[in-house]
Short mmCIF file of C-alpha atoms in Angstrom, two decimals:
data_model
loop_
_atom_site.label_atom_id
_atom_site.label_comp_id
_atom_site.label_asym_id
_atom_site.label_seq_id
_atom_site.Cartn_x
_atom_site.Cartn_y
_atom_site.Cartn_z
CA UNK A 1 88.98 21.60 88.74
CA UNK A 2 85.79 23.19 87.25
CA UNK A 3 85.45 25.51 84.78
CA UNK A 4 83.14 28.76 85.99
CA UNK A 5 80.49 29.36 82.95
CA UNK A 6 79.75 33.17 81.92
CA UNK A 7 77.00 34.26 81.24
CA UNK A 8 75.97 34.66 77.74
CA UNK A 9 74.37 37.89 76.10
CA UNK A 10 71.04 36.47 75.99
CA UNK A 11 70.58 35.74 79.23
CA UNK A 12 71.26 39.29 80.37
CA UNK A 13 68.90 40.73 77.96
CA UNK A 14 66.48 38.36 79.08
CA UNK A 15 66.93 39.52 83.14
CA UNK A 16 67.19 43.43 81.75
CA UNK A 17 63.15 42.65 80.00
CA UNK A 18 62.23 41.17 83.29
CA UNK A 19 63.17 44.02 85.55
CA UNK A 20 61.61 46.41 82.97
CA UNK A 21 58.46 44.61 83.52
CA UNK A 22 58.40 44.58 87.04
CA UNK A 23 58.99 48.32 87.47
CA UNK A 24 56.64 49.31 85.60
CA UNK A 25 54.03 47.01 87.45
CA UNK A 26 54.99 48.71 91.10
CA UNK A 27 54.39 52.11 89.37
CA UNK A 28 50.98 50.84 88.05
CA UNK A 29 49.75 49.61 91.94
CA UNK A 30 51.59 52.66 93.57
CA UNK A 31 49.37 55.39 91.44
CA UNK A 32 46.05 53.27 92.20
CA UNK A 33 45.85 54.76 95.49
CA UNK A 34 46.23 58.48 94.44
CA UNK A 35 43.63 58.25 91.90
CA UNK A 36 41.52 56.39 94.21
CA UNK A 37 42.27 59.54 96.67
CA UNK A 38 41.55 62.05 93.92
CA UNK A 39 38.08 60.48 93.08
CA UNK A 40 37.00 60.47 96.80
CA UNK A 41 38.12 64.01 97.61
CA UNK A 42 35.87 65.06 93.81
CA UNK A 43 32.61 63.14 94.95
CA UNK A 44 32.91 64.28 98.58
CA UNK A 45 33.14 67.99 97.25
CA UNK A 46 30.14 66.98 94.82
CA UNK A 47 27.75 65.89 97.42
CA UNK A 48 28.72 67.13 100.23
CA UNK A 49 27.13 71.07 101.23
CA UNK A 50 29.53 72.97 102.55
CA UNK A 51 28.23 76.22 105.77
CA UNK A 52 29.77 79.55 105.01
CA UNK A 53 29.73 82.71 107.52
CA UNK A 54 27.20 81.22 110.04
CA UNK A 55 27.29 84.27 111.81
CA UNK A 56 25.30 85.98 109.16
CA UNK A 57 23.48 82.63 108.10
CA UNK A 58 24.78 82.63 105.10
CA UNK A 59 24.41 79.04 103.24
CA UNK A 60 26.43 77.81 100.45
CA UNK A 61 26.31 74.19 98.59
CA UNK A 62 29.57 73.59 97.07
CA UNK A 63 29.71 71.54 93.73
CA UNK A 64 32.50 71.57 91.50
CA UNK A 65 30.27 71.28 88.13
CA UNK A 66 28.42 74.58 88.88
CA UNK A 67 29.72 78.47 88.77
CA UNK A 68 28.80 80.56 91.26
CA UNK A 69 25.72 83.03 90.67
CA UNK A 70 26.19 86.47 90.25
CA UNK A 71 22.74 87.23 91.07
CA UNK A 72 23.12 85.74 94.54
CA UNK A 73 26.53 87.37 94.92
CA UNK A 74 25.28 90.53 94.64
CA UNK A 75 22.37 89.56 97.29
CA UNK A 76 25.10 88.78 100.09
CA UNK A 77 28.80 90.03 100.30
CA UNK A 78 31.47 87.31 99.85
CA UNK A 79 34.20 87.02 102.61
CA UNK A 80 37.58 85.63 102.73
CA UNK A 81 36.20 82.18 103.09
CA UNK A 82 34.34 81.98 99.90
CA UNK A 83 37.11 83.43 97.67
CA UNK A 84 39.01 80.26 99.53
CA UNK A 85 36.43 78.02 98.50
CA UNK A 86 35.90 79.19 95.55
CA UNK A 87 39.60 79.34 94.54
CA UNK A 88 39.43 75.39 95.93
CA UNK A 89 36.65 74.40 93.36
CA UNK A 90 38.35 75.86 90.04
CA UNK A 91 41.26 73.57 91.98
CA UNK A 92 38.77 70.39 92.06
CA UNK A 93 37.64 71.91 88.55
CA UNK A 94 41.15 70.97 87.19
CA UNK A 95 41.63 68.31 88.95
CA UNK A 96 38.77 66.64 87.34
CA UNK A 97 39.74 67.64 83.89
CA UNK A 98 43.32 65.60 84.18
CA UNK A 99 41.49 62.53 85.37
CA UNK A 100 41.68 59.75 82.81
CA UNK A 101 38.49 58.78 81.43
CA UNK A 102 35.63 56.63 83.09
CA UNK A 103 33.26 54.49 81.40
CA UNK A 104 30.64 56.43 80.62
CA UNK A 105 27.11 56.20 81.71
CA UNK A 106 23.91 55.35 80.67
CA UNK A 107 21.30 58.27 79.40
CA UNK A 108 18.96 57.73 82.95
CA UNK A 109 21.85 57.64 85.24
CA UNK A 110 23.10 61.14 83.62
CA UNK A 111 19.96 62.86 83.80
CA UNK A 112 19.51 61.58 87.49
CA UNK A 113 22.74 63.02 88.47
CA UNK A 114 21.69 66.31 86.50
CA UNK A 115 19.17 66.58 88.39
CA UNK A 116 20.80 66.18 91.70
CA UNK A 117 23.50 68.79 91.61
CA UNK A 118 23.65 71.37 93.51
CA UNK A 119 23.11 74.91 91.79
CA UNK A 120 25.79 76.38 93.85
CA UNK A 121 24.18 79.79 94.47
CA UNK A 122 24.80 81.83 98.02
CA UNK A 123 21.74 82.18 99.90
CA UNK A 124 21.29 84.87 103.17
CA UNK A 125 18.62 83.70 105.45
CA UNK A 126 16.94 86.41 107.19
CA UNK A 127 14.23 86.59 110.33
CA UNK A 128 10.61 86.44 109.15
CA UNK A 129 8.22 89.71 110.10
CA UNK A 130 8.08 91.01 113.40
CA UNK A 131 4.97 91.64 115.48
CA UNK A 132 3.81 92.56 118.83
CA UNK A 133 4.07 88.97 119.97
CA UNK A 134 7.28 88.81 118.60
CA UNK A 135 8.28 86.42 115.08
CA UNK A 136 5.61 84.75 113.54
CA UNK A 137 7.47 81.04 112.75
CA UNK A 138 4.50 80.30 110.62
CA UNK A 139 5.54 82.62 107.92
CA UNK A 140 8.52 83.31 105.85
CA UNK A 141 11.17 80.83 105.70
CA UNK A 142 9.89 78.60 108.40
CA UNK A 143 6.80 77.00 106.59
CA UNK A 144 5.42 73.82 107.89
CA UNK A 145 6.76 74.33 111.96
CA UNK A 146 3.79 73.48 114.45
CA UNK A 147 2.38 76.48 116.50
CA UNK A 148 3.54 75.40 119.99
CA UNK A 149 0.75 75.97 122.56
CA UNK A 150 0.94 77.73 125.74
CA UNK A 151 -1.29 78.10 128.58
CA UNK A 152 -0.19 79.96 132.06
CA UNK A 153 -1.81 79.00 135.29
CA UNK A 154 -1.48 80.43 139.12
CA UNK A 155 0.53 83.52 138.20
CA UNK A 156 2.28 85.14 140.84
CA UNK A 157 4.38 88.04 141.36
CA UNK A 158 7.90 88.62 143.46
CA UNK A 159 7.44 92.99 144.67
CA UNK A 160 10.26 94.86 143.90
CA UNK A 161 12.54 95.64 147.05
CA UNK A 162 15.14 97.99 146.80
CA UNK A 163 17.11 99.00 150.08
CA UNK A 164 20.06 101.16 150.71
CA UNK A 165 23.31 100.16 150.33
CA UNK A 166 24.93 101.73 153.02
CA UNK A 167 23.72 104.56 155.51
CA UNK A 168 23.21 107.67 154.68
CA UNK A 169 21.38 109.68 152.10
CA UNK A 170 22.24 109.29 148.29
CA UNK A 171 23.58 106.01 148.67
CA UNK A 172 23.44 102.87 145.95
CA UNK A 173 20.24 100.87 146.42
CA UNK A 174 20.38 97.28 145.90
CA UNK A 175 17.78 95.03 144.46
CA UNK A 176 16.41 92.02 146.94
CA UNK A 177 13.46 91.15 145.96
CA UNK A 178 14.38 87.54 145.02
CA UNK A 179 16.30 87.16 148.13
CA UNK A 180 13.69 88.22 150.43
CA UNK A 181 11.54 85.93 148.58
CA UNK A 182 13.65 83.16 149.45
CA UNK A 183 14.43 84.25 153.08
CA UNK A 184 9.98 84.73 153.20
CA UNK A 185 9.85 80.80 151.96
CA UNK A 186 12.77 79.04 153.79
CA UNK A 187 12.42 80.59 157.53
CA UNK A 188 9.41 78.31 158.87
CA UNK A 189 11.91 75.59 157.70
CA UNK A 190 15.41 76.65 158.49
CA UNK A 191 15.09 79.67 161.03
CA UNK A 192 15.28 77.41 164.46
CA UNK A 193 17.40 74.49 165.28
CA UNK A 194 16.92 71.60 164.49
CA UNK A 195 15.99 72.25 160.71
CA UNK A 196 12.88 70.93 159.59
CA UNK A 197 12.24 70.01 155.91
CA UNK A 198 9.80 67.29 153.68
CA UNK A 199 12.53 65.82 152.68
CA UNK A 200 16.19 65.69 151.41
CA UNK A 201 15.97 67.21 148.36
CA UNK A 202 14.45 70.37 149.83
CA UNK A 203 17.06 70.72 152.24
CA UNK A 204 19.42 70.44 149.79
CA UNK A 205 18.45 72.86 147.59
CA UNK A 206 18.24 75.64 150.38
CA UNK A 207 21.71 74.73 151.59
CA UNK A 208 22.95 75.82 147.88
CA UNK A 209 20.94 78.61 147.35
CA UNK A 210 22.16 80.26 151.00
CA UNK A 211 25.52 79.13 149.82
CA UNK A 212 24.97 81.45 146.86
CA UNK A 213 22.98 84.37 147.92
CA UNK A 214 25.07 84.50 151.36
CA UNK A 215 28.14 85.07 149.12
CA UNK A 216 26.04 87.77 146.93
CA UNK A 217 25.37 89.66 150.37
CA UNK A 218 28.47 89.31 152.33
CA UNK A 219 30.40 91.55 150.32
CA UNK A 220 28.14 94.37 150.87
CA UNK A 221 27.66 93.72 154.54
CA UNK A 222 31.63 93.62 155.21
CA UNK A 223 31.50 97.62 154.28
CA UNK A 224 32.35 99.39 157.88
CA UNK A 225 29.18 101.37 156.46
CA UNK A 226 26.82 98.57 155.40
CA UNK A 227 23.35 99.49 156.08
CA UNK A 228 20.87 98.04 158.63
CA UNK A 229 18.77 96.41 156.01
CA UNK A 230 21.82 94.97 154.08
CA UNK A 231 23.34 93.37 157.38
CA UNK A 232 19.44 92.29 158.70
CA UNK A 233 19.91 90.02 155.84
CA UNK A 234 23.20 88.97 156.01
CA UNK A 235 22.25 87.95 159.31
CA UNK A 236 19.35 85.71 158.53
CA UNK A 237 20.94 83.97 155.83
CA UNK A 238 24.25 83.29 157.94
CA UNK A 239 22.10 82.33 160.77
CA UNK A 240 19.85 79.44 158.52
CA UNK A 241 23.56 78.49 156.71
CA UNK A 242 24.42 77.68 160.77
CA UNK A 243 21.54 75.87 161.30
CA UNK A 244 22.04 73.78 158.16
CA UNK A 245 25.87 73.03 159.41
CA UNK A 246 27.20 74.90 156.34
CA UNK A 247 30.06 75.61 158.81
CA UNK A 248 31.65 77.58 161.49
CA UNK A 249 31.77 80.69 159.60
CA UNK A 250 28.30 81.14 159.36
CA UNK A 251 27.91 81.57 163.31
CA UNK A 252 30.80 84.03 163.42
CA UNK A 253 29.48 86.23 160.17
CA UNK A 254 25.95 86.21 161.49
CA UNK A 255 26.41 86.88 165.06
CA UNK A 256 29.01 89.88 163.93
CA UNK A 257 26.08 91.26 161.35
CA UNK A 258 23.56 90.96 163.74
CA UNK A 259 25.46 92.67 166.33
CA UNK A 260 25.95 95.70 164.06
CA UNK A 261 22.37 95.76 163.15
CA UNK A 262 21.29 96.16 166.52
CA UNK A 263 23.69 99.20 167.14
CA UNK A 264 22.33 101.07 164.20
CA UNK A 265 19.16 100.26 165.23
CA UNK A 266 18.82 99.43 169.13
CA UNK A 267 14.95 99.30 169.21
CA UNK A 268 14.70 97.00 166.21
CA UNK A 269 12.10 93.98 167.56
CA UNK A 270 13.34 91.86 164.54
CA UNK A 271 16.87 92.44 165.36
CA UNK A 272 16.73 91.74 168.85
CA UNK A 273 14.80 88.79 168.44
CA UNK A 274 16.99 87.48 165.11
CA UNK A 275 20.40 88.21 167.84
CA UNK A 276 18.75 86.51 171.07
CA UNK A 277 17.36 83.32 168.99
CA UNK A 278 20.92 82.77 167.79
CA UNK A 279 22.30 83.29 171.24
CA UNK A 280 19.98 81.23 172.53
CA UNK A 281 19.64 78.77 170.55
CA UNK A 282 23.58 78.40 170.35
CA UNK A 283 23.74 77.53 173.98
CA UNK A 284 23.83 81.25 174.84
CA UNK A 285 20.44 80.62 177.43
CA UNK A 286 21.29 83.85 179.86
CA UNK A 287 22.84 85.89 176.73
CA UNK A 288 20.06 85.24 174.28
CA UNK A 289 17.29 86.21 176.90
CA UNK A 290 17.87 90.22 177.44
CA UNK A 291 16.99 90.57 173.26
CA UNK A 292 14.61 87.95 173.42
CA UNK A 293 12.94 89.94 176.49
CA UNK A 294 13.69 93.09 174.54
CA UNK A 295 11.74 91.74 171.78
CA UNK A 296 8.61 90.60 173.36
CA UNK A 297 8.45 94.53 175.11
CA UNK A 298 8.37 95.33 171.17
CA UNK A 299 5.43 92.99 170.24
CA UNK A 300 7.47 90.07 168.83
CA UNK A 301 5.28 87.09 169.01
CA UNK A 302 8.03 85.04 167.89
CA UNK A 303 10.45 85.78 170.58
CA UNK A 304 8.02 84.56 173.48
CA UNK A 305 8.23 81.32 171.84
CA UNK A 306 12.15 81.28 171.48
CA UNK A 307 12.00 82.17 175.14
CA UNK A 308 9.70 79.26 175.88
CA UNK A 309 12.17 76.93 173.80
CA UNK A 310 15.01 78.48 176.48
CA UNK A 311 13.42 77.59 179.34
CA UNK A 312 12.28 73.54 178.03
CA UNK A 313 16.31 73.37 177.45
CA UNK A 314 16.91 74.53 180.65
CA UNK A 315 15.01 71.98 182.69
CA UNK A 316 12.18 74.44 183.32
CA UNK A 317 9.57 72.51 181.61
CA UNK A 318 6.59 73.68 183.61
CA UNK A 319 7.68 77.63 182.52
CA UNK A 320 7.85 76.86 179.05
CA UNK A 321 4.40 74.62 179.21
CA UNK A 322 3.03 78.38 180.99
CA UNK A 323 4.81 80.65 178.42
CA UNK A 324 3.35 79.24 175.79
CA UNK A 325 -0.43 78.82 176.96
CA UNK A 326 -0.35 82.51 178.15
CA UNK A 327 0.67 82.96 174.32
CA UNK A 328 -2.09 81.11 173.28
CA UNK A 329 -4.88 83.12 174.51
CA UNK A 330 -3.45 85.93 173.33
CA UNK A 331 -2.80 84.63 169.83
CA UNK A 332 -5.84 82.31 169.46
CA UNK A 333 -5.56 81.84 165.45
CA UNK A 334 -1.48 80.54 165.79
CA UNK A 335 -2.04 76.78 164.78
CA UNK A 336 2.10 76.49 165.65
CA UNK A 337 1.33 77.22 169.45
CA UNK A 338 -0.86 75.08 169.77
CA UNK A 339 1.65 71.75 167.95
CA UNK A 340 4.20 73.46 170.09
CA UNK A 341 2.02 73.07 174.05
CA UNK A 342 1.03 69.31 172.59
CA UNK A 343 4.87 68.91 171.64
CA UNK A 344 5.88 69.94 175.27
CA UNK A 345 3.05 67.79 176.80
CA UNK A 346 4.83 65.18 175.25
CA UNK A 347 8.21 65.24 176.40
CA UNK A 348 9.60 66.46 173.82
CA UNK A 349 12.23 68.98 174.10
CA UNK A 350 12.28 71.33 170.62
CA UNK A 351 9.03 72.84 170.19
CA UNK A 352 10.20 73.80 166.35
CA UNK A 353 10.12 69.71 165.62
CA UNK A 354 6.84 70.17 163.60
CA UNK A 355 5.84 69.33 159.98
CA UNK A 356 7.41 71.95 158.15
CA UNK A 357 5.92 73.06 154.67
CA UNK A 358 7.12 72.45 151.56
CA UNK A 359 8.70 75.17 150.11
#
């Protein structure tokens, strides 16, 4: 049987000197890191400017190593964020301090760093001298910024139209110049069926801008007391958003605008003819035809030719070939008619089916 040794005293004062040692390496490597974290978080605040109150423009460079410039401070009122910072540099301040010592440097690598920081002042930019032309950037604070050159060409002007809300005297009026602008430019290309436009981009464009404006209208011409001029344009703008297969809803809103229009006004030629060319063009041939007569008794040029589209749809060819040579000689200067009569001495059966302009 063996005998179990003990151990002696000097071996466990040897293991205590060894444990000692190692604990007091693992502290060493565990309060690397912090210090490591304490010198970043110092140099980031050195370098690093710092944007106080950009509301009011006001600029501050944040430095630890600097105090703060009562001259400036009485230039521009401190707020709550620059006692914070401020309260967060005599922090970094400290912080510093209880830093053990680094080697020091050289003479030319201290005066390059002295001549680096930041003075830590609080500067409020303000706008340079106004003018008649407005700010001159080539003044003030904004030295060195090139003039930018303008030059205007082909000016034009939209006239102000205001109509009346709703009927009767003293009522709202309602600004539509830019719609009747629009309505002016899109009609020769969306007013008939089938559409006619340059190309897909054009199309596309109208589509969202009678998407938008139709909406603006609408919920002025749903009053039970919308004015004629408010639901005239409702009308046209549901009735291109119809031809441009925006949807259903467009043919219903239009032809219930129009309809109202035309009983507020019954001798309206534009009416009559906007209500029979939606009829009529809708399928509506024997509907569409009493406003589109209606219209020509008014002096509506456009309505005879509506009528002669009626007729080519309705296998009378030879009428709408007459209709629209009798219009011819009495409106010699219309360059449409005459696309339109070569159209129909074609064979062709929508007289609107002609280069369209760009818009």
């Amino acid at each position: 049987m063996k005998a179990i040794s003990q151990p002696t005293n000097s071996n466990k004062s040897h293991k205590l000197v060894t444990l000692t040692a190692l604990a007091a390496a693992c502290a060493m490597m565990l309060s690397a890191p912090a210090n490591a974290a304490e010198d970043g978080a110092s140099a980031a605040n050195t370098t690093v400017p710092s944007a106080i109150d950009s509301s009011k423009r006001v600029i501050r460079r944040a430095t630890p190593n600097s105090s703060i410039n009562t001259t400036a401070q009485s230039e521009a009122p401190l707020n709550s964020n620059t006692v914070e910072q401020g309260s967060a540099q005599a922090n970094n301040v400290q912080q510093t301090n209880a830093q053990p010592t680094r080697v020091p440097l050289n003479a030319a690598q201290a005066q390059a760093n002295q001549e680096l920081e930041f003075t830590g002042t609080t500067r409020v930019y303000e706008r340079g001298p106004m003018n008649t032309s407005g700010i001159d950037l080539r003044g003030g604070q904004l030295a060195n910024i090139p003039t930018p050159q303008v030059q205007l060409s082909d000016i034009s002007f939209v006239p102000t139209v205001l109509i009346s809300q709703q009927n009767g005297l003293g009522t709202d009026k309602l600004d539509v110049s830019l719609l009747d602008d629009f309505i002016k430019d899109v009609s020769p290309n969306a007013r008939h069926y089938p559409p006619n436009f340059p190309n897909r981009t054009q199309r596309h464009n109208a589509r969202e801008k009678i998407k938008v404006m139709t909406e603006w209208i609408d919920t002025y011409a749903k009053s039970s007391n919308a004015s004629y001029d408010v639901l005239l344009r409702a009308a046209k703008l549901n009735g291109m958003g119809r031809n441009l297969d925006l949807g259903s809803e467009y043919t219903v809103r239009g032809g219930q605008y129009i309809d109202r229009a035309i009983k507020i006004k019954p001798d309206s030629a534009e009416a009559n003819f906007i209500y029979g060319l939606m009829l009529s063009e809708g399928g509506g041939f024997k509907e569409g035809q009493k406003y589109l007569d209606k219209a020509v008794s008014l002096g509506y040029t456009e309505a005879e030719q509506s009528l002669a589209q009626s007729d080519l749809l309705s296998d009378r060819r030879d009428k709408a070939l007459e209709r629209l040579r009798r219009l011819e000689q009495t409106v010699p200067n219309n360059a449409v008619i005459r696309q339109q009569i070569k159209l129909v001495e074609d064979g062709k059966f929508y007289i609107w089916d002609i280069p369209a302009p760009n818009m």
